[in-house]
Amino acid sequence: MQFLEAIQTCIVKKYCDFEGRASRSEFWWYMLGYIIVCYAWSFIIGLITGASVMAGMDGEFHFSALQLLSYVPAIALVLPTLGVSVRRLHDIGKSGWWYLISFICCIGTLVLIYFYVQDSDGDNEYGPRPQD
């Protein structure tokens, strides 16, 4: 699966789909796109709010409602990110509930990354092996 195909699959076709499986390429291409969008959006918002603070020249930081906009992509993409993560866990034969281990600080996240890099285990209870 290629970059744009993975983005289209996760956001358009399977926005809130927790059933089935996701290949490694689908998961990692989507995550790359997610990171690019979130950082680029935050950078743009930072430039705008930074310019408005600089225009004030009073040396104080003023919280702006505009800064809340930096969270828009992350909030909008919560469901597809969770969905592709659960489908990726299904691909290696794990329950989607394993995602909750990510709430155990760094250790949980490292365990999930280990799971995400694993190869598909062939056909399993969640369906046939996805095509790459």
mmCIF file of N, CA and C in Angstrom:
data_model
loop_
_atom_site.group_PDB
_atom_site.id
_atom_site.type_symbol
_atom_site.label_atom_id
_atom_site.label_comp_id
_atom_site.label_asym_id
_atom_site.label_seq_id
_atom_site.Cartn_x
_atom_site.Cartn_y
_atom_site.Cartn_z
ATOM 1 N N MET A 1 0.839 -1.173 0.000
ATOM 2 C CA MET A 1 0.000 0.000 0.000
ATOM 3 C C MET A 1 0.887 1.241 0.000
ATOM 4 N N GLN A 2 0.515 2.195 -0.808
ATOM 5 C CA GLN A 2 1.275 3.429 -0.935
ATOM 6 C C GLN A 2 0.739 4.502 0.024
ATOM 7 N N PHE A 3 1.469 5.606 0.130
ATOM 8 C CA PHE A 3 1.153 6.668 1.073
ATOM 9 C C PHE A 3 -0.272 7.201 0.902
ATOM 10 N N LEU A 4 -0.610 7.688 -0.278
ATOM 11 C CA LEU A 4 -1.930 8.284 -0.484
ATOM 12 C C LEU A 4 -3.051 7.262 -0.344
ATOM 13 N N GLU A 5 -2.791 6.039 -0.759
ATOM 14 C CA GLU A 5 -3.790 4.981 -0.618
ATOM 15 C C GLU A 5 -4.067 4.682 0.857
ATOM 16 N N ALA A 6 -3.025 4.683 1.657
ATOM 17 C CA ALA A 6 -3.189 4.434 3.099
ATOM 18 C C ALA A 6 -3.972 5.563 3.751
ATOM 19 N N ILE A 7 -3.676 6.796 3.391
ATOM 20 C CA ILE A 7 -4.391 7.946 3.944
ATOM 21 C C ILE A 7 -5.863 7.871 3.553
ATOM 22 N N GLN A 8 -6.123 7.590 2.286
ATOM 23 C CA GLN A 8 -7.494 7.498 1.803
ATOM 24 C C GLN A 8 -8.240 6.358 2.494
ATOM 25 N N THR A 9 -7.592 5.235 2.669
ATOM 26 C CA THR A 9 -8.228 4.098 3.330
ATOM 27 C C THR A 9 -8.591 4.426 4.759
ATOM 28 N N CYS A 10 -7.680 5.012 5.494
ATOM 29 C CA CYS A 10 -7.905 5.272 6.922
ATOM 30 C C CYS A 10 -8.866 6.418 7.184
ATOM 31 N N ILE A 11 -8.834 7.449 6.350
ATOM 32 C CA ILE A 11 -9.646 8.629 6.625
ATOM 33 C C ILE A 11 -10.990 8.586 5.893
ATOM 34 N N VAL A 12 -11.004 8.117 4.657
ATOM 35 C CA VAL A 12 -12.238 8.145 3.879
ATOM 36 C C VAL A 12 -13.021 6.839 4.013
ATOM 37 N N LYS A 13 -12.364 5.728 3.745
ATOM 38 C CA LYS A 13 -13.071 4.451 3.704
ATOM 39 C C LYS A 13 -13.315 3.847 5.087
ATOM 40 N N LYS A 14 -12.364 4.002 5.989
ATOM 41 C CA LYS A 14 -12.466 3.345 7.301
ATOM 42 C C LYS A 14 -12.250 4.351 8.429
ATOM 43 N N TYR A 15 -12.963 5.471 8.389
ATOM 44 C CA TYR A 15 -12.762 6.551 9.363
ATOM 45 C C TYR A 15 -12.929 6.061 10.799
ATOM 46 N N CYS A 16 -13.967 5.314 11.061
ATOM 47 C CA CYS A 16 -14.253 4.848 12.422
ATOM 48 C C CYS A 16 -14.468 3.341 12.409
ATOM 49 N N ASP A 17 -13.607 2.624 11.721
ATOM 50 C CA ASP A 17 -13.746 1.179 11.563
ATOM 51 C C ASP A 17 -12.721 0.465 12.435
ATOM 52 N N PHE A 18 -13.220 -0.320 13.375
ATOM 53 C CA PHE A 18 -12.349 -1.067 14.278
ATOM 54 C C PHE A 18 -12.373 -2.556 13.964
ATOM 55 N N GLU A 19 -13.003 -2.928 12.879
ATOM 56 C CA GLU A 19 -13.105 -4.322 12.464
ATOM 57 C C GLU A 19 -12.071 -4.613 11.381
ATOM 58 N N GLY A 20 -11.636 -5.836 11.316
ATOM 59 C CA GLY A 20 -10.719 -6.248 10.270
ATOM 60 C C GLY A 20 -9.269 -6.017 10.635
ATOM 61 N N ARG A 21 -8.459 -5.906 9.616
ATOM 62 C CA ARG A 21 -7.013 -5.842 9.800
ATOM 63 C C ARG A 21 -6.404 -4.720 8.972
ATOM 64 N N ALA A 22 -5.246 -4.258 9.411
ATOM 65 C CA ALA A 22 -4.482 -3.237 8.676
ATOM 66 C C ALA A 22 -3.048 -3.738 8.523
ATOM 67 N N SER A 23 -2.531 -3.666 7.322
ATOM 68 C CA SER A 23 -1.159 -4.101 7.070
ATOM 69 C C SER A 23 -0.168 -3.117 7.683
ATOM 70 N N ARG A 24 1.069 -3.564 7.774
ATOM 71 C CA ARG A 24 2.106 -2.662 8.295
ATOM 72 C C ARG A 24 2.225 -1.413 7.457
ATOM 73 N N SER A 25 2.190 -1.565 6.133
ATOM 74 C CA SER A 25 2.351 -0.387 5.268
ATOM 75 C C SER A 25 1.193 0.587 5.447
ATOM 76 N N GLU A 26 -0.028 0.069 5.576
ATOM 77 C CA GLU A 26 -1.171 0.961 5.797
ATOM 78 C C GLU A 26 -0.990 1.734 7.104
ATOM 79 N N PHE A 27 -0.616 1.046 8.160
ATOM 80 C CA PHE A 27 -0.450 1.676 9.460
ATOM 81 C C PHE A 27 0.652 2.726 9.443
ATOM 82 N N TRP A 28 1.837 2.345 8.967
ATOM 83 C CA TRP A 28 2.979 3.262 9.045
ATOM 84 C C TRP A 28 2.855 4.442 8.079
ATOM 85 N N TRP A 29 2.280 4.236 6.882
ATOM 86 C CA TRP A 29 2.061 5.353 5.972
ATOM 87 C C TRP A 29 1.051 6.322 6.562
ATOM 88 N N TYR A 30 -0.019 5.773 7.180
ATOM 89 C CA TYR A 30 -0.995 6.648 7.809
ATOM 90 C C TYR A 30 -0.343 7.442 8.941
ATOM 91 N N MET A 31 0.445 6.799 9.784
ATOM 92 C CA MET A 31 1.069 7.482 10.910
ATOM 93 C C MET A 31 2.018 8.584 10.424
ATOM 94 N N LEU A 32 2.731 8.332 9.337
ATOM 95 C CA LEU A 32 3.592 9.371 8.767
ATOM 96 C C LEU A 32 2.760 10.573 8.335
ATOM 97 N N GLY A 33 1.657 10.316 7.648
ATOM 98 C CA GLY A 33 0.777 11.408 7.234
ATOM 99 C C GLY A 33 0.196 12.153 8.422
ATOM 100 N N TYR A 34 -0.182 11.424 9.464
ATOM 101 C CA TYR A 34 -0.727 12.026 10.685
ATOM 102 C C TYR A 34 0.300 12.969 11.321
ATOM 103 N N ILE A 35 1.517 12.507 11.435
ATOM 104 C CA ILE A 35 2.573 13.315 12.044
ATOM 105 C C ILE A 35 2.860 14.562 11.206
ATOM 106 N N ILE A 36 2.932 14.400 9.899
ATOM 107 C CA ILE A 36 3.190 15.541 9.021
ATOM 108 C C ILE A 36 2.084 16.578 9.152
ATOM 109 N N VAL A 37 0.836 16.135 9.112
ATOM 110 C CA VAL A 37 -0.296 17.072 9.199
ATOM 111 C C VAL A 37 -0.298 17.796 10.542
ATOM 112 N N CYS A 38 -0.145 17.057 11.627
ATOM 113 C CA CYS A 38 -0.199 17.683 12.958
ATOM 114 C C CYS A 38 0.938 18.678 13.169
ATOM 115 N N TYR A 39 2.153 18.296 12.789
ATOM 116 C CA TYR A 39 3.280 19.208 12.979
ATOM 117 C C TYR A 39 3.207 20.411 12.054
ATOM 118 N N ALA A 40 2.810 20.200 10.813
ATOM 119 C CA ALA A 40 2.705 21.325 9.879
ATOM 120 C C ALA A 40 1.629 22.305 10.341
ATOM 121 N N TRP A 41 0.490 21.772 10.759
ATOM 122 C CA TRP A 41 -0.592 22.628 11.238
ATOM 123 C C TRP A 41 -0.152 23.407 12.478
ATOM 124 N N SER A 42 0.489 22.732 13.428
ATOM 125 C CA SER A 42 0.954 23.398 14.646
ATOM 126 C C SER A 42 2.005 24.456 14.324
ATOM 127 N N PHE A 43 2.873 24.173 13.355
ATOM 128 C CA PHE A 43 3.886 25.136 12.949
ATOM 129 C C PHE A 43 3.240 26.395 12.378
ATOM 130 N N ILE A 44 2.243 26.209 11.534
ATOM 131 C CA ILE A 44 1.553 27.357 10.934
ATOM 132 C C ILE A 44 0.846 28.177 12.011
ATOM 133 N N ILE A 45 0.148 27.506 12.910
ATOM 134 C CA ILE A 45 -0.539 28.208 13.999
ATOM 135 C C ILE A 45 0.490 28.922 14.878
ATOM 136 N N GLY A 46 1.623 28.271 15.126
ATOM 137 C CA GLY A 46 2.687 28.902 15.914
ATOM 138 C C GLY A 46 3.228 30.148 15.252
ATOM 139 N N LEU A 47 3.387 30.102 13.936
ATOM 140 C CA LEU A 47 3.846 31.301 13.218
ATOM 141 C C LEU A 47 2.837 32.430 13.339
ATOM 142 N N ILE A 48 1.576 32.097 13.218
ATOM 143 C CA ILE A 48 0.539 33.125 13.289
ATOM 144 C C ILE A 48 0.467 33.726 14.691
ATOM 145 N N THR A 49 0.420 32.856 15.704
ATOM 146 C CA THR A 49 0.319 33.373 17.074
ATOM 147 C C THR A 49 1.613 34.051 17.497
ATOM 148 N N GLY A 50 2.742 33.531 17.043
ATOM 149 C CA GLY A 50 4.022 34.174 17.355
ATOM 150 C C GLY A 50 4.107 35.555 16.752
ATOM 151 N N ALA A 51 3.610 35.697 15.526
ATOM 152 C CA ALA A 51 3.619 37.008 14.876
ATOM 153 C C ALA A 51 2.702 37.978 15.607
ATOM 154 N N SER A 52 1.577 37.474 16.116
ATOM 155 C CA SER A 52 0.668 38.375 16.821
ATOM 156 C C SER A 52 1.246 38.799 18.162
ATOM 157 N N VAL A 53 1.994 37.908 18.816
ATOM 158 C CA VAL A 53 2.645 38.269 20.077
ATOM 159 C C VAL A 53 3.763 39.268 19.811
ATOM 160 N N MET A 54 4.518 39.019 18.744
ATOM 161 C CA MET A 54 5.608 39.935 18.401
ATOM 162 C C MET A 54 5.064 41.318 18.038
ATOM 163 N N ALA A 55 3.898 41.359 17.423
ATOM 164 C CA ALA A 55 3.316 42.643 17.040
ATOM 165 C C ALA A 55 2.961 43.465 18.272
ATOM 166 N N GLY A 56 2.625 42.771 19.376
ATOM 167 C CA GLY A 56 2.295 43.475 20.605
ATOM 168 C C GLY A 56 3.523 44.083 21.241
ATOM 169 N N MET A 57 4.668 43.424 21.130
ATOM 170 C CA MET A 57 5.950 43.901 21.641
ATOM 171 C C MET A 57 5.928 44.266 23.127
ATOM 172 N N ASP A 58 4.988 43.691 23.878
ATOM 173 C CA ASP A 58 4.961 44.032 25.299
ATOM 174 C C ASP A 58 5.745 43.023 26.131
ATOM 175 N N GLY A 59 6.248 41.996 25.502
ATOM 176 C CA GLY A 59 7.085 41.028 26.206
ATOM 177 C C GLY A 59 6.312 40.008 27.007
ATOM 178 N N GLU A 60 4.997 40.064 27.006
ATOM 179 C CA GLU A 60 4.206 39.102 27.744
ATOM 180 C C GLU A 60 3.526 38.153 26.769
ATOM 181 N N PHE A 61 3.390 36.945 27.243
ATOM 182 C CA PHE A 61 2.721 35.935 26.424
ATOM 183 C C PHE A 61 1.220 36.010 26.684
ATOM 184 N N HIS A 62 0.449 36.145 25.634
ATOM 185 C CA HIS A 62 -1.005 36.200 25.751
ATOM 186 C C HIS A 62 -1.577 34.957 25.087
ATOM 187 N N PHE A 63 -2.344 34.215 25.891
ATOM 188 C CA PHE A 63 -2.995 33.035 25.324
ATOM 189 C C PHE A 63 -4.056 33.484 24.345
ATOM 190 N N SER A 64 -4.057 32.861 23.216
ATOM 191 C CA SER A 64 -4.991 33.226 22.171
ATOM 192 C C SER A 64 -5.891 32.041 21.856
ATOM 193 N N ALA A 65 -7.124 32.328 21.525
ATOM 194 C CA ALA A 65 -8.043 31.268 21.109
ATOM 195 C C ALA A 65 -7.515 30.608 19.842
ATOM 196 N N LEU A 66 -6.714 31.334 19.101
ATOM 197 C CA LEU A 66 -6.116 30.797 17.886
ATOM 198 C C LEU A 66 -5.203 29.614 18.198
ATOM 199 N N GLN A 67 -4.578 29.646 19.377
ATOM 200 C CA GLN A 67 -3.698 28.544 19.753
ATOM 201 C C GLN A 67 -4.464 27.240 19.940
ATOM 202 N N LEU A 68 -5.725 27.324 20.302
ATOM 203 C CA LEU A 68 -6.549 26.117 20.419
ATOM 204 C C LEU A 68 -6.709 25.418 19.072
ATOM 205 N N LEU A 69 -6.576 26.177 18.006
ATOM 206 C CA LEU A 69 -6.686 25.588 16.668
ATOM 207 C C LEU A 69 -5.565 24.602 16.377
ATOM 208 N N SER A 70 -4.476 24.676 17.128
ATOM 209 C CA SER A 70 -3.374 23.745 16.878
ATOM 210 C C SER A 70 -3.763 22.306 17.210
ATOM 211 N N TYR A 71 -4.835 22.144 17.980
ATOM 212 C CA TYR A 71 -5.287 20.794 18.338
ATOM 213 C C TYR A 71 -6.317 20.225 17.366
ATOM 214 N N VAL A 72 -6.783 20.997 16.429
ATOM 215 C CA VAL A 72 -7.840 20.571 15.519
ATOM 216 C C VAL A 72 -7.489 19.292 14.756
ATOM 217 N N PRO A 73 -6.317 19.174 14.103
ATOM 218 C CA PRO A 73 -6.038 17.940 13.370
ATOM 219 C C PRO A 73 -5.966 16.721 14.284
ATOM 220 N N ALA A 74 -5.363 16.864 15.445
ATOM 221 C CA ALA A 74 -5.249 15.727 16.357
ATOM 222 C C ALA A 74 -6.619 15.260 16.818
ATOM 223 N N ILE A 75 -7.510 16.195 17.105
ATOM 224 C CA ILE A 75 -8.857 15.830 17.543
ATOM 225 C C ILE A 75 -9.647 15.222 16.386
ATOM 226 N N ALA A 76 -9.523 15.805 15.198
ATOM 227 C CA ALA A 76 -10.252 15.291 14.039
ATOM 228 C C ALA A 76 -9.786 13.899 13.635
ATOM 229 N N LEU A 77 -8.543 13.579 13.934
ATOM 230 C CA LEU A 77 -7.988 12.295 13.505
ATOM 231 C C LEU A 77 -7.890 11.265 14.630
ATOM 232 N N VAL A 78 -8.545 11.518 15.757
ATOM 233 C CA VAL A 78 -8.508 10.556 16.861
ATOM 234 C C VAL A 78 -9.109 9.224 16.443
ATOM 235 N N LEU A 79 -10.292 9.247 15.849
ATOM 236 C CA LEU A 79 -10.964 7.997 15.496
ATOM 237 C C LEU A 79 -10.240 7.199 14.415
ATOM 238 N N PRO A 80 -9.799 7.836 13.311
ATOM 239 C CA PRO A 80 -9.065 7.023 12.340
ATOM 240 C C PRO A 80 -7.743 6.493 12.882
ATOM 241 N N THR A 81 -7.084 7.243 13.760
ATOM 242 C CA THR A 81 -5.826 6.792 14.343
ATOM 243 C C THR A 81 -6.066 5.606 15.260
ATOM 244 N N LEU A 82 -7.091 5.698 16.076
ATOM 245 C CA LEU A 82 -7.439 4.593 16.954
ATOM 246 C C LEU A 82 -7.874 3.377 16.134
ATOM 247 N N GLY A 83 -8.645 3.625 15.089
ATOM 248 C CA GLY A 83 -9.109 2.528 14.235
ATOM 249 C C GLY A 83 -7.975 1.788 13.557
ATOM 250 N N VAL A 84 -7.040 2.519 12.956
ATOM 251 C CA VAL A 84 -5.933 1.848 12.271
ATOM 252 C C VAL A 84 -5.021 1.147 13.277
ATOM 253 N N SER A 85 -4.908 1.690 14.479
ATOM 254 C CA SER A 85 -4.092 1.045 15.512
ATOM 255 C C SER A 85 -4.716 -0.280 15.943
ATOM 256 N N VAL A 86 -6.025 -0.275 16.147
ATOM 257 C CA VAL A 86 -6.719 -1.508 16.537
ATOM 258 C C VAL A 86 -6.658 -2.525 15.404
ATOM 259 N N ARG A 87 -6.869 -2.084 14.172
ATOM 260 C CA ARG A 87 -6.801 -3.015 13.038
ATOM 261 C C ARG A 87 -5.394 -3.580 12.876
ATOM 262 N N ARG A 88 -4.379 -2.774 13.188
ATOM 263 C CA ARG A 88 -2.999 -3.266 13.115
ATOM 264 C C ARG A 88 -2.768 -4.345 14.174
ATOM 265 N N LEU A 89 -3.297 -4.134 15.371
ATOM 266 C CA LEU A 89 -3.185 -5.157 16.409
ATOM 267 C C LEU A 89 -3.915 -6.432 15.994
ATOM 268 N N HIS A 90 -5.071 -6.285 15.343
ATOM 269 C CA HIS A 90 -5.786 -7.451 14.840
ATOM 270 C C HIS A 90 -4.943 -8.216 13.827
ATOM 271 N N ASP A 91 -4.156 -7.504 13.057
ATOM 272 C CA ASP A 91 -3.347 -8.132 12.015
ATOM 273 C C ASP A 91 -2.311 -9.094 12.589
ATOM 274 N N ILE A 92 -1.861 -8.834 13.795
ATOM 275 C CA ILE A 92 -0.877 -9.744 14.400
ATOM 276 C C ILE A 92 -1.542 -10.692 15.395
ATOM 277 N N GLY A 93 -2.886 -10.732 15.364
ATOM 278 C CA GLY A 93 -3.612 -11.677 16.199
ATOM 279 C C GLY A 93 -3.876 -11.204 17.616
ATOM 280 N N LYS A 94 -3.693 -9.921 17.887
ATOM 281 C CA LYS A 94 -3.928 -9.368 19.222
ATOM 282 C C LYS A 94 -5.293 -8.668 19.256
ATOM 283 N N SER A 95 -5.878 -8.620 20.426
ATOM 284 C CA SER A 95 -7.123 -7.898 20.620
ATOM 285 C C SER A 95 -6.848 -6.397 20.562
ATOM 286 N N GLY A 96 -7.835 -5.638 20.130
ATOM 287 C CA GLY A 96 -7.705 -4.183 20.101
ATOM 288 C C GLY A 96 -7.564 -3.578 21.491
ATOM 289 N N TRP A 97 -7.973 -4.323 22.510
ATOM 290 C CA TRP A 97 -7.851 -3.844 23.891
ATOM 291 C C TRP A 97 -6.393 -3.663 24.301
ATOM 292 N N TRP A 98 -5.476 -4.278 23.583
ATOM 293 C CA TRP A 98 -4.050 -4.080 23.872
ATOM 294 C C TRP A 98 -3.649 -2.621 23.717
ATOM 295 N N TYR A 99 -4.432 -1.856 22.974
ATOM 296 C CA TYR A 99 -4.116 -0.435 22.786
ATOM 297 C C TYR A 99 -4.082 0.310 24.116
ATOM 298 N N LEU A 100 -4.872 -0.162 25.082
ATOM 299 C CA LEU A 100 -4.933 0.507 26.386
ATOM 300 C C LEU A 100 -3.608 0.469 27.126
ATOM 301 N N ILE A 101 -2.706 -0.415 26.724
ATOM 302 C CA ILE A 101 -1.395 -0.478 27.364
ATOM 303 C C ILE A 101 -0.598 0.800 27.112
ATOM 304 N N SER A 102 -1.004 1.559 26.115
ATOM 305 C CA SER A 102 -0.301 2.820 25.820
ATOM 306 C C SER A 102 -0.451 3.838 26.944
ATOM 307 N N PHE A 103 -1.408 3.641 27.826
ATOM 308 C CA PHE A 103 -1.600 4.568 28.947
ATOM 309 C C PHE A 103 -0.642 4.292 30.097
ATOM 310 N N ILE A 104 0.198 3.264 29.951
ATOM 311 C CA ILE A 104 1.197 2.953 30.973
ATOM 312 C C ILE A 104 2.510 3.596 30.553
ATOM 313 N N CYS A 105 2.543 4.889 30.543
ATOM 314 C CA CYS A 105 3.735 5.685 30.284
ATOM 315 C C CYS A 105 4.519 5.190 29.068
ATOM 316 N N CYS A 106 5.825 5.215 29.146
ATOM 317 C CA CYS A 106 6.686 4.879 28.012
ATOM 318 C C CYS A 106 6.719 3.380 27.732
ATOM 319 N N ILE A 107 6.631 2.588 28.765
ATOM 320 C CA ILE A 107 6.718 1.137 28.600
ATOM 321 C C ILE A 107 5.598 0.642 27.692
ATOM 322 N N GLY A 108 4.374 1.101 27.930
ATOM 323 C CA GLY A 108 3.239 0.690 27.114
ATOM 324 C C GLY A 108 3.397 1.094 25.666
ATOM 325 N N THR A 109 3.894 2.290 25.437
ATOM 326 C CA THR A 109 4.106 2.757 24.076
ATOM 327 C C THR A 109 5.169 1.931 23.372
ATOM 328 N N LEU A 110 6.218 1.578 24.071
ATOM 329 C CA LEU A 110 7.269 0.740 23.477
ATOM 330 C C LEU A 110 6.739 -0.649 23.138
ATOM 331 N N VAL A 111 5.887 -1.194 23.993
ATOM 332 C CA VAL A 111 5.281 -2.499 23.712
ATOM 333 C C VAL A 111 4.421 -2.405 22.457
ATOM 334 N N LEU A 112 3.629 -1.337 22.341
ATOM 335 C CA LEU A 112 2.801 -1.169 21.147
ATOM 336 C C LEU A 112 3.647 -1.024 19.886
ATOM 337 N N ILE A 113 4.711 -0.259 19.961
ATOM 338 C CA ILE A 113 5.583 -0.121 18.791
ATOM 339 C C ILE A 113 6.149 -1.480 18.400
ATOM 340 N N TYR A 114 6.518 -2.278 19.388
ATOM 341 C CA TYR A 114 7.000 -3.637 19.104
ATOM 342 C C TYR A 114 5.918 -4.440 18.382
ATOM 343 N N PHE A 115 4.680 -4.332 18.831
ATOM 344 C CA PHE A 115 3.578 -5.042 18.171
ATOM 345 C C PHE A 115 3.371 -4.526 16.749
ATOM 346 N N TYR A 116 3.426 -3.200 16.572
ATOM 347 C CA TYR A 116 3.148 -2.608 15.270
ATOM 348 C C TYR A 116 4.168 -2.993 14.197
ATOM 349 N N VAL A 117 5.389 -3.299 14.587
ATOM 350 C CA VAL A 117 6.401 -3.653 13.588
ATOM 351 C C VAL A 117 6.396 -5.143 13.254
ATOM 352 N N GLN A 118 5.593 -5.925 13.958
ATOM 353 C CA GLN A 118 5.521 -7.355 13.702
ATOM 354 C C GLN A 118 4.876 -7.620 12.346
ATOM 355 N N ASP A 119 5.275 -8.726 11.735
ATOM 356 C CA ASP A 119 4.701 -9.134 10.457
ATOM 357 C C ASP A 119 3.334 -9.774 10.695
ATOM 358 N N SER A 120 2.486 -9.721 9.685
ATOM 359 C CA SER A 120 1.174 -10.364 9.766
ATOM 360 C C SER A 120 1.341 -11.845 10.045
ATOM 361 N N ASP A 121 0.372 -12.411 10.757
ATOM 362 C CA ASP A 121 0.491 -13.828 11.096
ATOM 363 C C ASP A 121 -0.375 -14.724 10.225
ATOM 364 N N GLY A 122 -0.679 -14.296 9.019
ATOM 365 C CA GLY A 122 -1.531 -15.095 8.140
ATOM 366 C C GLY A 122 -2.988 -14.902 8.525
ATOM 367 N N ASP A 123 -3.853 -15.751 7.997
ATOM 368 C CA ASP A 123 -5.270 -15.639 8.328
ATOM 369 C C ASP A 123 -5.471 -15.897 9.811
ATOM 370 N N ASN A 124 -6.326 -15.100 10.444
ATOM 371 C CA ASN A 124 -6.630 -15.303 11.856
ATOM 372 C C ASN A 124 -8.101 -14.997 12.097
ATOM 373 N N GLU A 125 -8.500 -14.925 13.364
ATOM 374 C CA GLU A 125 -9.904 -14.731 13.712
ATOM 375 C C GLU A 125 -10.463 -13.389 13.256
ATOM 376 N N TYR A 126 -9.602 -12.442 12.890
ATOM 377 C CA TYR A 126 -10.049 -11.116 12.475
ATOM 378 C C TYR A 126 -10.190 -10.993 10.961
ATOM 379 N N GLY A 127 -9.884 -12.035 10.248
ATOM 380 C CA GLY A 127 -10.056 -12.039 8.801
ATOM 381 C C GLY A 127 -8.826 -12.502 8.068
ATOM 382 N N PRO A 128 -8.898 -12.477 6.736
ATOM 383 C CA PRO A 128 -7.738 -12.895 5.939
ATOM 384 C C PRO A 128 -6.631 -11.855 6.008
ATOM 385 N N ARG A 129 -5.433 -12.299 5.706
ATOM 386 C CA ARG A 129 -4.273 -11.407 5.701
ATOM 387 C C ARG A 129 -4.473 -10.283 4.700
ATOM 388 N N PRO A 130 -4.265 -9.022 5.110
ATOM 389 C CA PRO A 130 -4.459 -7.899 4.173
ATOM 390 C C PRO A 130 -3.389 -7.909 3.089
ATOM 391 N N GLN A 131 -3.792 -7.409 1.932
ATOM 392 C CA GLN A 131 -2.860 -7.282 0.820
ATOM 393 C C GLN A 131 -2.042 -6.024 1.003
ATOM 394 N N ASP A 132 -0.735 -6.115 0.829
ATOM 395 C CA ASP A 132 0.130 -4.931 0.961
ATOM 396 C C ASP A 132 0.083 -4.107 -0.241
#
